[in-house]
Amino acid sequence: GNSVTQMEGPVTLSEEAFLTINCTYTATGYPSLFWYVQYPGEGLQLLLKATKADDKGSNKGFEATYRKETTSFHLEKGSVQVSDSAVYFCALPNATGGGNKLTFGTGTQLKVEL
Amino acid sequence: GAVVSQHPSWVICKSGTSVKIECRSLDFQATTMFWYRQFPKQSLMLMATSNEGSKATYEQGVEKDKFLINHASLTLSTLTVTSAHPEDSSFYICSIRGQYNEQFFGPGTRLTVL
């Protein structure tokens, strides 16, 4: 089945630093790819998505490009803020069950300090 | 994206009692909803797929008699934790499926069993 691997955290950055959280995937075909963010005590929010190869998803200053050559979907932000502190999950549809389920990475905790 | 609510946001109950958690899709007719649980500092674990008008599909290792799911309408799914015990204490999150197989999540319900 489809799977994702993302870098382990925690990642600790100073405010205004550049952020990269790596995500690589293994999949049948070219499924949509997603990044979710979870703030403390809350559910997951869809941060951005890319629905086909070479697409770039973007939202709130975050970007990720669907790169089929390297099977990657790395999350980037040029200048992080303290409010970006959260756990970030890379995800893709699971090939079993008709693509209805999502397979999540283990999550990467980001801590942004002043 | 779609808006999903959960009620209650947190609940504390005594061991042996049953607890019902509601998941509502506020602006989208959801034929499929998902129920997850999440332990501290871990990723989400899919418990079951809830299908409107039919029986839920449970993941391997999830007791269907323990975690009763009812998807009575296109906007409401309920999860009932029966005869709850302290090991059932967790963060329960529901979601609905979107157009690109992304999922839109509720804010979660924190269950504490004493």
mmCIF file of C-alpha atoms in Angstrom:
data_model
loop_
_atom_site.group_PDB
_atom_site.id
_atom_site.type_symbol
_atom_site.label_atom_id
_atom_site.label_comp_id
_atom_site.label_asym_id
_atom_site.label_seq_id
_atom_site.Cartn_x
_atom_site.Cartn_y
_atom_site.Cartn_z
ATOM 1 C CA GLY A 1 0.000 0.000 0.000
ATOM 2 C CA ASN A 2 0.890 3.662 -0.131
ATOM 3 C CA SER A 3 3.128 5.062 2.597
ATOM 4 C CA VAL A 4 4.857 8.247 3.687
ATOM 5 C CA THR A 5 8.012 8.906 5.617
ATOM 6 C CA GLN A 6 8.626 12.256 7.220
ATOM 7 C CA MET A 7 11.491 13.623 9.215
ATOM 8 C CA GLU A 8 11.426 13.167 12.937
ATOM 9 C CA GLY A 9 11.140 16.088 15.247
ATOM 10 C CA PRO A 10 11.117 18.131 17.177
ATOM 11 C CA VAL A 11 12.381 20.855 14.916
ATOM 12 C CA THR A 12 13.263 24.000 16.819
ATOM 13 C CA LEU A 13 13.737 27.266 14.938
ATOM 14 C CA SER A 14 14.064 30.918 15.713
ATOM 15 C CA GLU A 15 11.379 33.255 14.463
ATOM 16 C CA GLU A 16 11.874 34.300 10.806
ATOM 17 C CA ALA A 17 14.031 31.257 10.066
ATOM 18 C CA PHE A 18 13.500 29.120 6.967
ATOM 19 C CA LEU A 19 11.573 25.891 7.472
ATOM 20 C CA THR A 20 11.842 22.601 5.634
ATOM 21 C CA ILE A 21 10.082 19.449 6.768
ATOM 22 C CA ASN A 22 10.920 16.512 4.556
ATOM 23 C CA CYS A 23 8.329 14.042 3.330
ATOM 24 C CA THR A 24 8.863 11.196 0.889
ATOM 25 C CA TYR A 25 6.237 8.802 -0.325
ATOM 26 C CA THR A 26 5.762 5.380 -1.862
ATOM 27 C CA ALA A 27 2.655 5.056 -3.978
ATOM 28 C CA THR A 28 0.906 3.323 -6.799
ATOM 29 C CA GLY A 29 0.359 5.882 -9.517
ATOM 30 C CA TYR A 30 0.217 9.575 -8.631
ATOM 31 C CA PRO A 31 -2.233 10.100 -5.797
ATOM 32 C CA SER A 32 -2.981 13.473 -4.247
ATOM 33 C CA LEU A 33 -0.616 14.530 -1.474
ATOM 34 C CA PHE A 34 -1.489 16.536 1.613
ATOM 35 C CA TRP A 35 0.025 18.408 4.519
ATOM 36 C CA TYR A 36 -1.988 18.713 7.698
ATOM 37 C CA VAL A 37 -1.259 20.846 10.760
ATOM 38 C CA GLN A 38 -2.367 20.143 14.318
ATOM 39 C CA TYR A 39 -2.209 22.886 16.915
ATOM 40 C CA PRO A 40 -2.103 21.839 20.582
ATOM 41 C CA GLY A 41 -5.377 20.374 21.783
ATOM 42 C CA GLU A 42 -7.056 20.645 18.398
ATOM 43 C CA GLY A 43 -7.967 18.427 15.470
ATOM 44 C CA LEU A 44 -6.103 18.381 12.184
ATOM 45 C CA GLN A 45 -6.452 21.132 9.617
ATOM 46 C CA LEU A 46 -5.712 20.663 5.945
ATOM 47 C CA LEU A 47 -2.806 23.027 5.315
ATOM 48 C CA LEU A 48 -2.283 22.429 1.602
ATOM 49 C CA LYS A 49 -2.606 19.823 -1.097
ATOM 50 C CA ALA A 50 -1.316 18.895 -4.531
ATOM 51 C CA THR A 51 -3.559 16.769 -6.688
ATOM 52 C CA LYS A 52 -1.120 15.800 -9.440
ATOM 53 C CA ALA A 53 2.574 15.519 -10.137
ATOM 54 C CA ASP A 54 4.508 18.827 -10.434
ATOM 55 C CA ASP A 55 1.706 20.723 -8.699
ATOM 56 C CA LYS A 56 2.629 23.177 -5.967
ATOM 57 C CA GLY A 57 0.308 23.500 -3.022
ATOM 58 C CA SER A 58 0.457 26.687 -0.989
ATOM 59 C CA ASN A 59 -1.328 28.261 1.938
ATOM 60 C CA LYS A 60 -0.476 30.737 4.710
ATOM 61 C CA GLY A 61 3.069 31.124 3.418
ATOM 62 C CA PHE A 62 3.696 27.375 3.341
ATOM 63 C CA GLU A 63 4.509 25.598 0.091
ATOM 64 C CA ALA A 64 5.084 22.040 -1.054
ATOM 65 C CA THR A 65 5.817 20.753 -4.554
ATOM 66 C CA TYR A 66 4.763 17.303 -5.732
ATOM 67 C CA ARG A 67 8.005 15.914 -7.183
ATOM 68 C CA LYS A 68 7.553 12.531 -8.827
ATOM 69 C CA GLU A 69 11.255 12.223 -9.724
ATOM 70 C CA THR A 70 12.280 12.210 -6.098
ATOM 71 C CA THR A 71 8.899 10.985 -4.724
ATOM 72 C CA SER A 72 8.934 13.921 -2.343
ATOM 73 C CA PHE A 73 6.534 16.540 -1.014
ATOM 74 C CA HIS A 74 8.668 18.654 1.304
ATOM 75 C CA LEU A 75 6.987 21.409 3.271
ATOM 76 C CA GLU A 76 8.680 24.815 3.231
ATOM 77 C CA LYS A 77 8.121 28.263 4.646
ATOM 78 C CA GLY A 78 10.416 31.204 4.152
ATOM 79 C CA SER A 79 9.940 32.871 7.528
ATOM 80 C CA VAL A 80 8.317 31.054 10.406
ATOM 81 C CA GLN A 81 6.439 32.675 13.261
ATOM 82 C CA VAL A 82 5.863 31.571 16.827
ATOM 83 C CA SER A 83 2.245 30.903 15.867
ATOM 84 C CA ASP A 84 3.432 28.220 13.431
ATOM 85 C CA SER A 85 4.416 26.003 16.364
ATOM 86 C CA ALA A 86 2.423 22.819 15.843
ATOM 87 C CA VAL A 87 2.692 19.256 14.625
ATOM 88 C CA TYR A 88 2.763 18.768 10.864
ATOM 89 C CA PHE A 89 1.618 15.567 9.139
ATOM 90 C CA CYS A 90 2.275 14.494 5.589
ATOM 91 C CA ALA A 91 -0.460 12.235 4.157
ATOM 92 C CA LEU A 92 -1.715 10.513 1.050
ATOM 93 C CA PRO A 93 -4.696 8.324 0.145
ATOM 94 C CA ASN A 94 -4.296 4.650 0.855
ATOM 95 C CA ALA A 95 -4.471 2.522 -2.241
ATOM 96 C CA THR A 96 -6.514 -0.128 -0.455
ATOM 97 C CA GLY A 97 -10.200 0.399 0.128
ATOM 98 C CA GLY A 98 -10.671 2.418 -3.039
ATOM 99 C CA GLY A 99 -8.475 5.286 -1.915
ATOM 100 C CA ASN A 100 -10.870 6.380 0.772
ATOM 101 C CA LYS A 101 -8.495 6.152 3.694
ATOM 102 C CA LEU A 102 -5.521 8.364 4.442
ATOM 103 C CA THR A 103 -2.083 7.190 5.412
ATOM 104 C CA PHE A 104 -0.296 9.646 7.695
ATOM 105 C CA GLY A 105 3.328 10.170 8.468
ATOM 106 C CA THR A 106 4.386 10.052 12.086
ATOM 107 C CA GLY A 107 4.198 13.831 12.417
ATOM 108 C CA THR A 108 6.912 16.434 12.920
ATOM 109 C CA GLN A 109 6.682 18.803 15.832
ATOM 110 C CA LEU A 110 7.801 22.339 15.080
ATOM 111 C CA LYS A 111 8.747 24.731 17.851
ATOM 112 C CA VAL A 112 9.399 28.339 16.930
ATOM 113 C CA GLU A 113 11.087 30.529 19.524
ATOM 114 C CA LEU A 114 11.525 34.275 19.736
ATOM 115 C CA GLY B 1 -12.999 23.165 2.920
ATOM 116 C CA ALA B 2 -15.854 21.499 4.702
ATOM 117 C CA VAL B 3 -16.655 22.383 8.305
ATOM 118 C CA VAL B 4 -16.900 19.547 10.806
ATOM 119 C CA SER B 5 -17.951 19.863 14.430
ATOM 120 C CA GLN B 6 -17.744 17.457 17.339
ATOM 121 C CA HIS B 7 -19.615 17.348 20.605
ATOM 122 C CA PRO B 8 -18.613 17.297 23.329
ATOM 123 C CA SER B 9 -15.143 18.779 23.089
ATOM 124 C CA TRP B 10 -14.172 17.007 26.281
ATOM 125 C CA VAL B 11 -15.808 14.531 28.631
ATOM 126 C CA ILE B 12 -14.897 12.876 31.893
ATOM 127 C CA CYS B 13 -16.725 9.735 32.905
ATOM 128 C CA LYS B 14 -16.534 6.935 35.423
ATOM 129 C CA SER B 15 -15.262 3.514 34.499
ATOM 130 C CA GLY B 16 -18.041 1.256 33.255
ATOM 131 C CA THR B 17 -20.233 3.988 31.826
ATOM 132 C CA SER B 18 -20.883 4.669 28.138
ATOM 133 C CA VAL B 19 -20.070 7.874 26.324
ATOM 134 C CA LYS B 20 -21.487 9.130 23.036
ATOM 135 C CA ILE B 21 -19.523 11.478 20.772
ATOM 136 C CA GLU B 22 -21.228 13.283 17.906
ATOM 137 C CA CYS B 23 -19.644 14.304 14.637
ATOM 138 C CA ARG B 24 -21.502 16.709 12.374
ATOM 139 C CA SER B 25 -20.776 17.902 8.883
ATOM 140 C CA LEU B 26 -22.102 21.458 8.868
ATOM 141 C CA ASP B 27 -21.961 22.355 5.185
ATOM 142 C CA PHE B 28 -21.408 19.143 3.291
ATOM 143 C CA GLN B 29 -23.388 15.954 2.848
ATOM 144 C CA ALA B 30 -21.015 13.240 3.945
ATOM 145 C CA THR B 31 -21.771 9.696 2.892
ATOM 146 C CA THR B 32 -18.503 8.639 4.472
ATOM 147 C CA MET B 33 -17.068 9.722 7.801
ATOM 148 C CA PHE B 34 -14.010 8.416 9.602
ATOM 149 C CA TRP B 35 -13.256 7.967 13.283
ATOM 150 C CA TYR B 36 -9.723 8.158 14.655
ATOM 151 C CA ARG B 37 -8.102 8.065 18.031
ATOM 152 C CA GLN B 38 -4.852 9.728 18.901
ATOM 153 C CA PHE B 39 -2.566 9.098 21.839
ATOM 154 C CA PRO B 40 -0.271 11.852 23.142
ATOM 155 C CA LYS B 41 2.573 12.696 20.790
ATOM 156 C CA GLN B 42 1.473 10.094 18.270
ATOM 157 C CA SER B 43 -0.105 10.080 14.862
ATOM 158 C CA LEU B 44 -3.758 9.301 14.221
ATOM 159 C CA MET B 45 -4.997 5.734 14.281
ATOM 160 C CA LEU B 46 -7.985 4.996 12.091
ATOM 161 C CA MET B 47 -10.637 3.126 14.035
ATOM 162 C CA ALA B 48 -13.448 2.777 11.530
ATOM 163 C CA THR B 49 -15.095 4.085 8.412
ATOM 164 C CA SER B 50 -18.678 5.178 8.933
ATOM 165 C CA ASN B 51 -21.030 4.793 5.987
ATOM 166 C CA GLU B 52 -24.408 6.499 5.895
ATOM 167 C CA GLY B 53 -27.226 4.012 6.034
ATOM 168 C CA SER B 54 -25.030 0.953 6.475
ATOM 169 C CA LYS B 55 -22.748 -0.705 8.955
ATOM 170 C CA ALA B 56 -19.396 0.782 9.776
ATOM 171 C CA THR B 57 -16.202 -0.859 8.610
ATOM 172 C CA TYR B 58 -13.790 -1.374 11.476
ATOM 173 C CA GLU B 59 -10.023 -1.564 11.292
ATOM 174 C CA GLN B 60 -8.266 -4.658 12.430
ATOM 175 C CA GLY B 61 -7.973 -4.838 16.181
ATOM 176 C CA VAL B 62 -10.813 -2.396 16.897
ATOM 177 C CA GLU B 63 -13.675 -3.947 18.843
ATOM 178 C CA LYS B 64 -16.920 -3.096 17.102
ATOM 179 C CA ASP B 65 -19.000 -3.986 20.160
ATOM 180 C CA LYS B 66 -16.904 -1.623 22.232
ATOM 181 C CA PHE B 67 -16.953 1.282 19.817
ATOM 182 C CA LEU B 68 -20.442 1.552 18.358
ATOM 183 C CA ILE B 69 -20.795 3.724 15.291
ATOM 184 C CA ASN B 70 -24.071 4.999 13.899
ATOM 185 C CA HIS B 71 -24.225 7.089 10.727
ATOM 186 C CA ALA B 72 -27.902 7.883 10.659
ATOM 187 C CA SER B 73 -27.854 10.821 8.265
ATOM 188 C CA LEU B 74 -25.611 12.579 5.748
ATOM 189 C CA THR B 75 -24.597 15.103 8.381
ATOM 190 C CA LEU B 76 -24.280 13.101 11.584
ATOM 191 C CA SER B 77 -22.223 10.175 12.779
ATOM 192 C CA THR B 78 -21.942 9.079 16.403
ATOM 193 C CA LEU B 79 -19.320 7.049 18.218
ATOM 194 C CA THR B 80 -20.357 5.414 21.476
ATOM 195 C CA VAL B 81 -17.649 4.067 23.734
ATOM 196 C CA THR B 82 -19.411 1.364 25.727
ATOM 197 C CA SER B 83 -18.374 0.315 29.229
ATOM 198 C CA ALA B 84 -15.472 2.703 29.113
ATOM 199 C CA HIS B 85 -12.268 1.947 30.992
ATOM 200 C CA PRO B 86 -9.219 4.096 31.715
ATOM 201 C CA GLU B 87 -7.363 2.623 28.744
ATOM 202 C CA ASP B 88 -10.055 4.106 26.483
ATOM 203 C CA SER B 89 -8.966 7.580 27.525
ATOM 204 C CA SER B 90 -7.797 9.282 24.375
ATOM 205 C CA PHE B 91 -8.409 12.031 21.858
ATOM 206 C CA TYR B 92 -11.101 10.990 19.390
ATOM 207 C CA ILE B 93 -11.299 12.788 16.057
ATOM 208 C CA CYS B 94 -13.766 12.407 13.197
ATOM 209 C CA SER B 95 -13.402 13.468 9.595
ATOM 210 C CA ILE B 96 -15.271 13.557 6.299
ATOM 211 C CA ARG B 97 -13.873 12.807 2.879
ATOM 212 C CA GLY B 98 -13.466 15.535 0.275
ATOM 213 C CA GLN B 99 -13.355 15.623 -3.493
ATOM 214 C CA TYR B 100 -9.664 14.697 -3.822
ATOM 215 C CA ASN B 101 -9.692 12.080 -1.076
ATOM 216 C CA GLU B 102 -8.506 14.691 1.381
ATOM 217 C CA GLN B 103 -10.234 14.656 4.725
ATOM 218 C CA PHE B 104 -11.659 17.491 6.772
ATOM 219 C CA PHE B 105 -11.356 16.939 10.476
ATOM 220 C CA GLY B 106 -13.409 17.869 13.477
ATOM 221 C CA PRO B 107 -11.803 19.608 16.460
ATOM 222 C CA GLY B 108 -11.618 16.379 18.455
ATOM 223 C CA THR B 109 -13.080 15.102 21.714
ATOM 224 C CA ARG B 110 -10.901 14.496 24.744
ATOM 225 C CA LEU B 111 -12.207 11.497 26.700
ATOM 226 C CA THR B 112 -10.942 10.841 30.208
ATOM 227 C CA VAL B 113 -12.169 7.719 31.987
ATOM 228 C CA LEU B 114 -11.636 7.693 35.730
#
